[in-house]
XYZ file of C-alpha atoms in Angstrom:
664
model
C 18.697 26.347 -27.243
C 17.078 28.121 -24.691
C 17.869 26.519 -21.223
C 15.837 23.250 -20.792
C 15.124 22.998 -16.771
C 13.094 20.143 -15.341
C 11.124 20.921 -12.093
C 10.862 17.362 -9.500
C 7.949 15.494 -10.569
C 5.158 16.284 -9.627
C 5.797 19.909 -7.912
C 3.736 21.365 -10.463
C 1.739 22.823 -8.138
C 2.830 25.891 -6.897
C 3.891 26.075 -3.160
C 3.275 29.691 -1.331
C 6.875 31.369 -0.324
C 7.388 33.589 2.713
C 6.526 37.464 1.754
C 9.852 37.647 3.133
C 11.865 35.988 0.276
C 10.392 38.288 -2.139
C 11.236 41.269 0.076
C 14.349 40.013 -0.381
C 13.579 40.870 -4.252
C 12.099 40.140 -7.505
C 8.937 37.095 -7.502
C 10.657 33.475 -7.222
C 10.106 31.814 -11.056
C 6.516 30.047 -10.267
C 7.371 25.941 -10.991
C 6.444 23.909 -14.225
C 5.723 20.540 -14.901
C 7.812 17.847 -14.348
C 7.633 16.924 -18.539
C 8.505 20.563 -19.947
C 9.919 20.276 -22.679
C 11.502 24.046 -21.793
C 11.481 27.130 -20.464
C 11.653 30.505 -21.058
C 14.949 32.008 -20.363
C 15.863 32.192 -16.832
C 16.717 35.664 -14.570
C 20.396 36.153 -15.176
C 23.204 33.846 -13.893
C 20.601 30.451 -14.741
C 21.791 27.428 -17.229
C 21.457 27.641 -20.337
C 22.983 24.564 -22.854
C 26.304 24.841 -25.786
C 24.983 24.022 -28.552
C 29.280 24.023 -30.047
C 31.822 22.590 -28.538
C 33.700 25.267 -29.884
C 35.481 28.776 -30.734
C 35.888 29.292 -27.088
C 38.249 30.726 -24.831
C 39.962 31.189 -21.198
C 41.711 31.791 -19.021
C 45.702 33.121 -19.621
C 47.570 31.379 -17.498
C 45.503 28.040 -18.524
C 46.681 29.747 -22.153
C 50.291 29.898 -20.894
C 50.338 25.746 -20.233
C 48.234 24.783 -22.996
C 51.801 26.690 -25.057
C 53.935 24.871 -22.610
C 52.483 21.482 -24.143
C 50.965 21.460 -20.418
C 46.997 20.697 -21.039
C 45.910 20.678 -23.663
C 44.390 22.350 -25.595
C 40.330 23.687 -24.466
C 38.105 22.532 -27.229
C 39.753 19.142 -26.062
C 39.677 19.385 -21.905
C 35.207 21.454 -22.297
C 33.002 18.915 -22.906
C 31.071 18.582 -25.858
C 27.751 20.747 -24.288
C 29.188 22.549 -21.675
C 26.669 24.390 -19.110
C 26.468 27.958 -20.515
C 26.112 29.866 -17.900
C 24.842 34.043 -18.083
C 26.800 36.536 -16.037
C 24.683 38.177 -13.338
C 25.549 41.356 -14.971
C 28.392 40.769 -17.726
C 31.094 39.009 -18.976
C 33.771 39.098 -16.855
C 37.585 39.497 -16.332
C 40.174 36.410 -16.111
C 42.339 36.493 -12.931
C 43.037 37.257 -9.896
C 42.483 36.136 -6.416
C 39.029 35.227 -4.159
C 40.359 36.261 -0.610
C 38.399 34.244 1.600
C 37.843 33.379 5.425
C 36.675 30.591 7.269
C 36.790 29.521 10.720
C 36.778 25.411 11.037
C 39.784 24.503 10.994
C 39.034 20.660 10.063
C 36.854 20.566 7.500
C 37.196 23.748 5.898
C 32.077 23.811 5.860
C 31.717 27.961 4.656
C 34.848 27.438 1.725
C 33.727 24.282 0.931
C 30.629 24.757 0.409
C 31.295 27.807 -1.337
C 33.331 25.878 -3.996
C 31.118 22.603 -4.406
C 29.467 21.635 -7.626
C 26.836 18.722 -7.377
C 24.304 16.946 -10.568
C 22.626 20.141 -10.053
C 21.718 22.964 -7.886
C 18.304 24.344 -6.656
C 17.405 28.067 -6.519
C 17.255 30.450 -4.295
C 13.958 30.093 -3.464
C 14.482 25.876 -3.282
C 11.573 25.555 -5.534
C 13.069 24.376 -8.532
C 16.426 21.782 -9.596
C 18.223 23.275 -12.378
C 21.190 21.212 -14.167
C 24.542 21.359 -13.099
C 27.056 18.539 -13.602
C 24.330 17.130 -15.120
C 22.797 17.922 -18.641
C 19.684 15.488 -17.494
C 16.921 13.667 -15.757
C 13.924 12.257 -16.159
C 11.705 9.975 -14.819
C 9.423 6.906 -15.899
C 5.303 7.562 -15.776
C 4.947 5.608 -12.185
C 7.832 7.588 -10.466
C 9.805 4.437 -9.607
C 13.109 5.139 -11.932
C 15.224 7.720 -12.455
C 17.644 8.807 -15.566
C 20.477 11.254 -15.460
C 22.272 12.016 -17.833
C 26.405 12.857 -17.662
C 28.022 15.351 -20.299
C 29.660 13.588 -23.053
C 33.202 14.119 -22.383
C 33.176 15.375 -19.123
C 36.281 15.220 -17.244
C 38.026 14.944 -13.819
C 40.295 17.960 -12.648
C 43.334 15.719 -13.352
C 42.278 15.172 -16.986
C 40.450 11.366 -16.742
C 37.002 11.063 -18.215
C 34.317 11.391 -16.008
C 31.422 8.628 -16.749
C 28.831 6.521 -15.314
C 31.223 4.403 -13.974
C 32.004 7.141 -10.682
C 28.430 6.876 -10.000
C 28.382 2.862 -10.546
C 32.079 3.010 -8.635
C 29.798 5.153 -5.722
C 26.914 3.225 -5.182
C 28.058 -0.828 -5.150
C 32.344 -0.392 -4.448
C 30.980 1.791 -0.954
C 27.841 2.204 -0.645
C 26.779 -0.797 -1.502
C 29.876 -2.353 -0.220
C 29.447 -4.367 3.695
C 33.826 -3.339 4.349
C 33.680 0.604 3.817
C 29.717 0.843 3.660
C 28.258 -1.757 6.894
C 24.785 1.055 7.486
C 24.112 0.544 3.701
C 23.710 2.917 1.908
C 21.537 5.967 3.226
C 18.223 6.571 4.303
C 17.204 8.995 0.692
C 18.377 5.571 -1.504
C 15.845 3.553 0.315
C 12.284 4.364 -1.109
C 10.177 1.928 0.900
C 12.836 -0.036 3.127
C 14.670 -1.355 0.239
C 18.019 0.073 -1.360
C 17.685 1.722 -4.979
C 18.586 -0.493 -8.064
C 21.675 1.484 -9.966
C 22.227 0.490 -13.993
C 24.344 2.343 -15.649
C 22.935 2.321 -19.412
C 25.826 3.721 -21.132
C 28.156 6.265 -20.416
C 26.538 8.888 -19.817
C 23.595 7.637 -18.823
C 22.703 6.073 -15.225
C 18.913 4.447 -14.302
C 18.163 5.017 -10.611
C 15.407 2.029 -9.597
C 13.177 2.630 -6.548
C 10.091 -0.080 -5.537
C 7.896 2.508 -4.198
C 7.018 5.634 -6.453
C 9.738 8.316 -5.898
C 9.577 12.112 -7.250
C 10.748 13.764 -4.388
C 14.255 12.273 -4.458
C 15.405 15.414 -6.789
C 13.811 16.799 -3.868
C 16.658 15.725 -1.435
C 18.971 15.928 -5.142
C 18.749 19.957 -5.687
C 21.291 20.238 -2.475
C 24.063 21.037 -3.901
C 26.228 18.580 -1.805
C 23.856 15.985 -1.626
C 24.610 15.029 -5.567
C 28.974 15.471 -5.778
C 32.126 14.253 -5.090
C 31.856 11.768 -2.417
C 29.118 11.149 -2.529
C 26.914 10.019 -5.481
C 30.284 10.799 -7.602
C 33.487 8.856 -6.804
C 36.778 9.338 -8.373
C 36.931 5.412 -10.066
C 40.139 5.701 -12.239
C 41.722 7.301 -9.412
C 40.438 5.072 -5.485
C 40.616 1.492 -6.752
C 44.265 0.911 -5.821
C 43.094 1.355 -2.349
C 39.746 -1.055 -2.866
C 40.328 -4.604 -1.997
C 38.119 -5.525 -4.752
C 40.167 -3.762 -7.634
C 44.098 -3.989 -5.931
C 45.322 -7.528 -4.699
C 47.621 -5.082 -2.727
C 45.402 -2.629 -1.326
C 45.571 -4.187 2.153
C 49.494 -3.748 1.995
C 49.055 -0.711 0.554
C 47.276 0.273 3.244
C 49.697 -0.938 5.457
C 52.887 0.798 3.886
C 50.585 4.697 4.620
C 50.248 4.184 8.110
C 46.503 2.618 7.970
C 45.769 -0.441 10.167
C 43.052 -1.953 7.009
C 42.751 -1.543 3.188
C 38.734 0.228 4.204
C 41.079 3.031 6.686
C 42.060 3.647 3.803
C 40.473 4.279 1.282
C 38.681 6.137 3.373
C 40.969 8.299 4.401
C 41.549 9.019 -0.135
C 37.621 9.109 -0.408
C 37.345 12.303 1.967
C 35.289 15.168 0.691
C 36.798 17.704 -1.128
C 35.417 20.513 2.491
C 38.524 18.099 4.483
C 40.911 19.503 1.958
C 42.018 15.831 -0.052
C 44.967 17.455 -1.995
C 45.368 14.442 -3.948
C 42.754 13.364 -5.844
C 40.310 15.329 -8.009
C 37.139 16.832 -8.657
C 34.725 18.318 -9.946
C 34.210 21.479 -8.680
C 34.845 24.721 -10.185
C 38.594 24.902 -8.016
C 40.354 22.422 -7.268
C 42.596 21.867 -3.892
C 45.849 22.778 -3.934
C 47.607 24.704 -0.341
C 47.345 23.750 2.810
C 48.544 24.956 6.028
C 47.750 25.784 9.481
C 46.273 29.587 8.666
C 45.480 28.974 5.156
C 43.731 26.714 2.265
C 44.114 27.290 -1.344
C 42.477 26.148 -4.300
C 43.236 26.539 -7.712
C 41.201 27.267 -10.631
C 40.430 23.552 -12.538
C 41.128 23.282 -15.596
C 38.372 21.573 -16.919
C 36.061 22.436 -15.920
C 32.167 22.177 -17.395
C 30.312 25.991 -17.509
C 31.237 28.383 -20.408
C 29.833 31.673 -20.055
C 27.596 33.308 -23.231
C 30.484 33.813 -24.691
C 31.742 30.601 -24.113
C 34.909 31.852 -21.978
C 35.247 28.957 -19.827
C 34.553 29.576 -15.721
C 35.815 30.324 -13.559
C 36.691 33.996 -13.921
C 38.701 33.829 -10.509
C 42.444 32.343 -11.312
C 42.712 31.514 -7.293
C 40.588 31.819 -3.684
C 42.682 31.908 -0.633
C 40.859 31.599 2.756
C 42.616 32.831 6.469
C 41.267 29.843 9.006
C 41.193 32.791 11.686
C 40.219 29.508 13.887
C 38.197 32.316 15.396
C 34.445 33.423 14.254
C 36.075 37.258 16.335
C 39.154 37.275 14.794
C 36.372 36.337 11.544
C 34.239 38.972 12.434
C 37.276 41.600 12.733
C 38.912 40.794 9.476
C 35.843 40.750 7.808
C 34.579 44.284 8.793
C 37.932 45.914 8.233
C 37.749 44.546 3.933
C 40.177 41.824 4.444
C 37.727 39.596 2.555
C 36.046 40.114 -0.817
C 32.441 37.753 0.809
C 32.051 36.687 3.833
C 28.180 35.746 5.318
C 28.703 32.726 7.044
C 29.969 33.442 10.119
C 28.772 37.593 10.716
C 26.193 37.961 12.394
C 22.929 40.712 12.690
C 24.573 41.464 16.413
C 27.389 43.328 14.607
C 25.887 45.590 11.809
C 27.617 48.476 13.250
C 31.064 46.934 13.102
C 30.372 46.082 9.764
C 28.740 49.976 8.293
C 31.479 52.129 9.945
C 34.240 49.696 8.347
C 32.826 49.941 5.253
C 33.657 52.572 3.191
C 37.225 52.418 5.039
C 37.258 48.567 4.124
C 35.904 49.206 -0.016
C 33.495 46.640 0.735
C 28.993 47.223 1.368
C 26.769 44.806 3.785
C 23.734 43.338 1.453
C 21.058 41.309 2.734
C 19.715 37.542 2.131
C 16.536 36.283 3.775
C 18.082 33.391 6.288
C 15.132 30.925 5.528
C 15.563 28.596 8.324
C 12.339 28.409 10.972
C 15.206 28.883 13.508
C 17.940 29.670 14.160
C 19.451 27.754 16.514
C 17.159 24.486 17.857
C 16.970 22.584 20.744
C 16.979 19.275 21.019
C 16.677 17.353 24.375
C 18.426 13.761 23.752
C 15.387 12.130 25.234
C 17.747 9.291 25.649
C 20.982 10.597 27.453
C 22.741 8.802 29.233
C 22.681 10.147 32.548
C 19.041 9.217 34.026
C 17.695 11.961 36.108
C 18.156 14.326 32.973
C 17.033 11.380 31.064
C 13.600 11.184 32.521
C 12.962 14.806 32.485
C 13.685 15.281 28.620
C 10.743 12.785 27.999
C 8.661 14.490 30.903
C 6.915 16.879 29.138
C 5.963 18.646 30.709
C 9.664 19.732 31.399
C 9.723 19.910 28.143
C 7.167 23.047 27.876
C 8.987 24.867 30.219
C 12.253 25.046 28.266
C 10.717 26.544 25.782
C 8.201 28.864 27.460
C 10.792 30.407 29.875
C 13.095 32.094 26.716
C 12.578 35.052 26.456
C 12.081 35.085 22.219
C 11.336 38.768 21.960
C 14.198 40.078 23.698
C 16.809 37.801 21.759
C 15.140 38.895 18.892
C 15.524 42.680 19.590
C 19.318 41.550 21.102
C 20.612 40.361 18.201
C 18.640 40.474 14.919
C 16.973 44.474 15.956
C 13.817 42.526 16.137
C 13.961 42.101 12.497
C 13.806 37.752 12.580
C 10.651 36.396 14.267
C 9.974 34.432 17.710
C 9.437 31.219 16.294
C 8.714 27.774 17.989
C 10.642 24.229 16.497
C 7.720 23.918 13.062
C 8.275 23.929 9.939
C 7.816 26.869 7.542
C 4.548 28.893 7.668
C 3.900 27.860 3.264
C 3.722 24.887 3.517
C 0.100 24.240 2.717
C -0.852 22.401 5.934
C 0.513 24.251 8.010
C -1.469 25.860 10.620
C -1.881 29.382 12.712
C -1.337 28.038 16.641
C 1.885 26.129 15.683
C 3.506 29.740 14.834
C 3.351 30.055 18.648
C 2.188 27.035 20.735
C 4.413 26.942 23.454
C 6.671 29.829 22.616
C 5.058 32.101 24.717
C 7.919 33.689 26.973
C 6.059 32.502 30.520
C 8.871 32.319 34.147
C 5.747 31.832 36.108
C 4.259 28.965 34.233
C 7.902 27.132 33.747
C 8.807 27.689 37.748
C 5.212 26.156 37.978
C 6.348 23.538 35.119
C 9.482 22.303 37.034
C 8.466 22.589 40.509
C 5.983 20.649 38.950
C 7.429 17.562 37.862
C 9.944 17.754 40.954
C 12.230 19.852 40.522
C 11.801 21.847 44.082
C 14.917 21.877 46.068
C 16.858 24.354 45.136
C 20.931 25.974 47.025
C 21.740 29.201 47.846
C 22.804 30.714 44.840
C 18.843 29.675 43.792
C 19.631 26.813 41.278
C 17.261 23.629 41.048
C 19.117 20.439 42.542
C 19.004 16.731 41.422
C 16.332 14.614 42.269
C 19.091 11.627 43.498
C 20.121 14.219 46.074
C 24.054 14.547 43.201
C 23.929 18.069 43.512
C 23.174 20.913 40.755
C 20.992 20.358 38.356
C 23.043 20.516 35.092
C 22.789 20.583 31.466
C 25.026 20.951 28.640
C 24.007 22.764 25.510
C 26.154 21.019 22.807
C 26.762 24.057 19.917
C 27.626 22.048 17.231
C 27.556 25.401 13.847
C 29.365 28.365 14.625
C 27.758 29.570 11.259
C 25.338 32.875 12.350
C 24.989 33.529 15.301
C 23.390 30.814 17.060
C 26.838 30.389 19.603
C 25.408 33.869 21.497
C 21.631 32.698 20.688
C 22.476 29.635 22.904
C 24.184 31.882 26.230
C 21.270 33.738 26.088
C 18.932 31.188 26.447
C 21.059 29.624 29.236
C 20.427 33.034 30.527
C 16.841 32.994 30.840
C 17.056 29.197 32.377
C 19.311 30.510 34.839
C 15.900 33.198 35.392
C 14.370 30.772 36.157
C 16.652 28.438 38.150
C 17.959 25.004 35.256
C 21.567 25.890 34.827
C 22.779 25.352 32.246
C 26.906 24.898 30.396
C 26.414 25.776 26.648
C 30.367 23.593 24.988
C 30.550 25.257 21.315
C 31.930 22.463 19.211
C 31.074 24.275 15.689
C 34.838 24.897 15.780
C 35.528 21.801 16.335
C 35.378 19.851 13.722
C 34.103 16.000 13.845
C 33.691 16.360 17.604
C 29.541 16.981 17.614
C 29.344 13.836 15.352
C 31.133 12.297 16.950
C 29.732 12.402 20.186
C 26.333 12.500 17.768
C 27.730 8.794 16.862
C 28.249 8.058 20.474
C 25.314 9.152 22.261
C 27.504 11.866 23.997
C 25.687 14.728 23.517
C 22.484 15.995 26.390
C 21.213 19.151 24.841
C 22.536 19.590 20.930
C 21.496 22.551 18.915
C 21.300 23.139 15.154
C 19.209 25.375 13.047
C 15.854 24.134 11.724
C 16.096 24.289 7.602
C 17.210 20.576 5.550
C 14.330 21.247 2.511
C 12.093 23.727 4.608
C 9.931 24.598 2.264
C 8.823 20.852 1.743
C 8.836 19.856 5.230
C 10.607 16.632 4.601
C 14.666 16.231 6.172
C 17.493 14.896 5.544
C 18.432 14.667 9.215
C 19.239 16.112 12.697
C 15.877 17.954 12.389
C 12.243 16.508 12.297
C 12.951 12.923 10.793
C 13.452 10.162 13.108
C 16.442 8.800 11.564
C 20.242 8.480 10.418
C 21.365 11.280 11.837
C 18.421 13.214 13.707
C 19.447 13.960 17.243
C 17.050 14.760 19.180
C 16.065 10.846 19.120
C 19.036 9.834 20.279
C 19.723 5.583 20.024
C 16.098 5.081 18.896
C 17.149 5.918 15.816
C 20.476 3.182 15.864
C 17.043 1.094 16.533
C 15.066 2.388 13.626
C 18.381 1.643 11.868
C 19.352 -1.860 13.435
C 15.907 -3.216 13.374
C 15.905 -3.069 16.683
C 19.692 -5.421 16.676
C 21.104 -1.855 18.465
C 20.109 1.072 20.305
C 16.915 1.745 22.842
C 13.670 0.710 21.746
C 11.809 3.937 21.205
C 8.650 5.131 22.470
C 4.802 3.806 20.246
C 4.250 7.734 19.724
C 7.896 7.870 17.708
C 7.232 4.105 16.039
C 3.998 5.765 14.775
C 5.933 8.515 13.789
C 8.331 7.040 11.384
C 5.515 5.249 10.318
C 3.742 8.419 9.586
C 7.231 10.161 7.601
C 8.071 6.874 5.495
C 4.727 7.601 3.765
C 5.037 11.485 3.203
C 8.532 11.007 2.042
C 7.058 9.576 -0.692
C 3.619 11.753 -1.267
C 4.283 15.131 -3.763
C 3.273 18.204 -3.391
C 0.328 19.168 -3.645
C -2.330 16.482 -3.796
C -4.681 15.775 -0.715
C -1.900 12.900 1.290
C 1.037 15.487 1.753
C -1.025 17.476 3.692
C -2.899 15.332 5.604
C -0.034 13.242 6.366
C 2.003 16.428 6.486
C -0.498 17.788 9.133
C -0.717 14.730 10.894
C 3.022 14.749 11.520
C 3.763 18.114 12.435
C 1.322 18.489 14.887
C 3.528 16.061 16.802
C 6.197 18.495 17.064
C 3.651 21.339 18.363
C 1.334 19.012 20.758
C 5.059 17.039 21.890
C 7.843 19.431 21.611
C 10.531 17.627 21.219
C 12.490 20.188 19.805
C 12.557 23.510 21.411
C 12.527 26.716 17.972
C 13.616 30.443 19.623
C 14.184 33.372 15.607
C 13.813 32.212 12.687
C 13.299 33.773 9.246
C 16.448 36.730 10.376
C 18.402 38.726 7.415
C 21.198 37.487 6.663
C 24.756 40.594 6.357
C 26.612 39.832 3.429
C 29.505 41.239 3.091
C 30.767 42.164 -0.371
C 34.110 43.647 -1.764
C 33.685 46.440 -4.442
C 36.486 45.043 -6.152
C 34.192 41.348 -5.936
C 31.698 41.721 -8.812
C 28.680 39.313 -10.690
C 26.889 38.196 -7.232
C 23.368 37.779 -7.953
C 21.476 39.479 -5.047
C 17.835 39.187 -6.790
C 15.455 36.990 -3.900
C 19.441 35.840 -2.254
C 17.705 33.866 0.739
C 20.310 31.923 2.374
C 19.032 27.846 3.798
C 21.062 24.744 3.353
C 18.802 23.986 1.256
C 20.258 24.781 -1.119
C 23.362 24.552 0.451
C 24.120 28.280 1.220
C 26.451 29.068 -1.634
C 25.513 27.345 -4.350
C 22.388 30.245 -6.128
C 25.110 32.936 -5.910
C 27.026 30.879 -8.551
C 30.166 31.736 -7.627
C 31.943 30.408 -10.949
C 31.128 33.655 -12.320
C 32.726 36.477 -9.625
C 35.149 38.157 -11.299
C 37.828 40.879 -9.430
C 37.964 43.962 -11.010
C 39.845 47.326 -8.850
């Protein structure tokens, strides 16, 4: 059977992709109509559907377990129609342990994204959605109903059936449960302001209805992490023991486990697999096995739903062992010594000479993916920051402009990226149809003389003996905290260069790295204790629709502070935003419902993103940089043609780790 793929609705109109993406390899496949019944065979490693559920092969370690009576035969473990994956280069061999590294000891984020499987996944270009856990999906004619079809016979890693009951449980008993989700379901499930309605049609079919046409829901679900374990999928058979609606003794059980409430116990056991939940089942290719202070180990899932074109159940690799380094510099040293089989998340272009020198001895090669962030580091002054002096300054457009034009982006690009990135303000991808060329340069020129004049004009005229500007309230030196929320890539080094540039115009900034401290960044975000939070500017970069933290005025945007709480609670909490922000929210709510390529898409997109250029609520730095990828010479089937690096496709998903294999 030829591979079936459904491109999300009304995406038949081709979106121009960045030339840099094509420069990394072959051209990206064209977008196809949602109604297409079939497509030509995909490039290597794309998925197809199996025609038969017989004559499958399995890993020797699983065959031994079958022989010992510990597992049922492979035919009984696979779905009736497994997902068939065409290997990138060749059919692989079973066995081995993939060596990996992780900096973050709390949520093991890079290690998690490497292993994630979701209902769907994007390709490298971030324009096509492919099946993964789901067998198929389709829309109603008016795009108000999305139907998702699962694979008959699919099982969790503990052998229990995976059905639409697990999706209904995640929605009805968790997302819509006021005790577990007091803020209600995520914004992506409230198109038109009303929560979606989930309806179970059968064990393998679920319908999701919206109050308005909502074709771009697939724009969100294409990101693997949005439609995976702990999100729209939860193992009901396992979690219900901690849910009061299913277990009258849930409160007693919670107290026996040391929790005050059943909700705390439920949320603890329902924490996502990236928090290394040892005792729960998963649908991912590898299940969690061991966690110590310095390493995490996962082992193959015997019920994983993928096979290769020869009928071999995937994954090929038996185990992945992640060394928890806890430090980027240690991670870099270990990577350069060849101690990891694959690394890209925590390494930087600035260390390329180290990697090149160590490649032969370390038995690895250095490849490159194209980074699609419009800014590797986006600075987002919190407009409702608790400090009243900073709050007044952050809400002053001239002050924000001064912050931006005092950054020497060309020097940063040369220092950290060998001049291969693109100095860029906080705006959307140039491939969007409504993009205006002036957006690429406005308020992004290096002009310290003008920056000094603007800072003087906003009242920061007095300085101390070290040349730093003083607070207008007489409380000493004006100082700002740059809170780095993620250690991925060169963000710390970039923040430090920003700090140094701001010092040249008399502004003191202190860089706080919260990215290696687990959930501290999120905790401070929730309590409005971040001053200048930073993140990469991404999230649906090619379509200009955000899942939060960057451009949207929603539950997770960073620069809006407590304004977002006001929106979330209909004015009951937070701080009421100014009218211009309310208008931005209205425009975005309309924009995210429009189909790509329509007149409304261009009109609303242009109006919405013009604000980010003219008012500069966020500050961009360097975007579209090359991303170094270290690959051991013993690791095979790693796709590199057209490789792109963006959180929209969950970073690793297009690399298809399940079909990697180890051969010395």
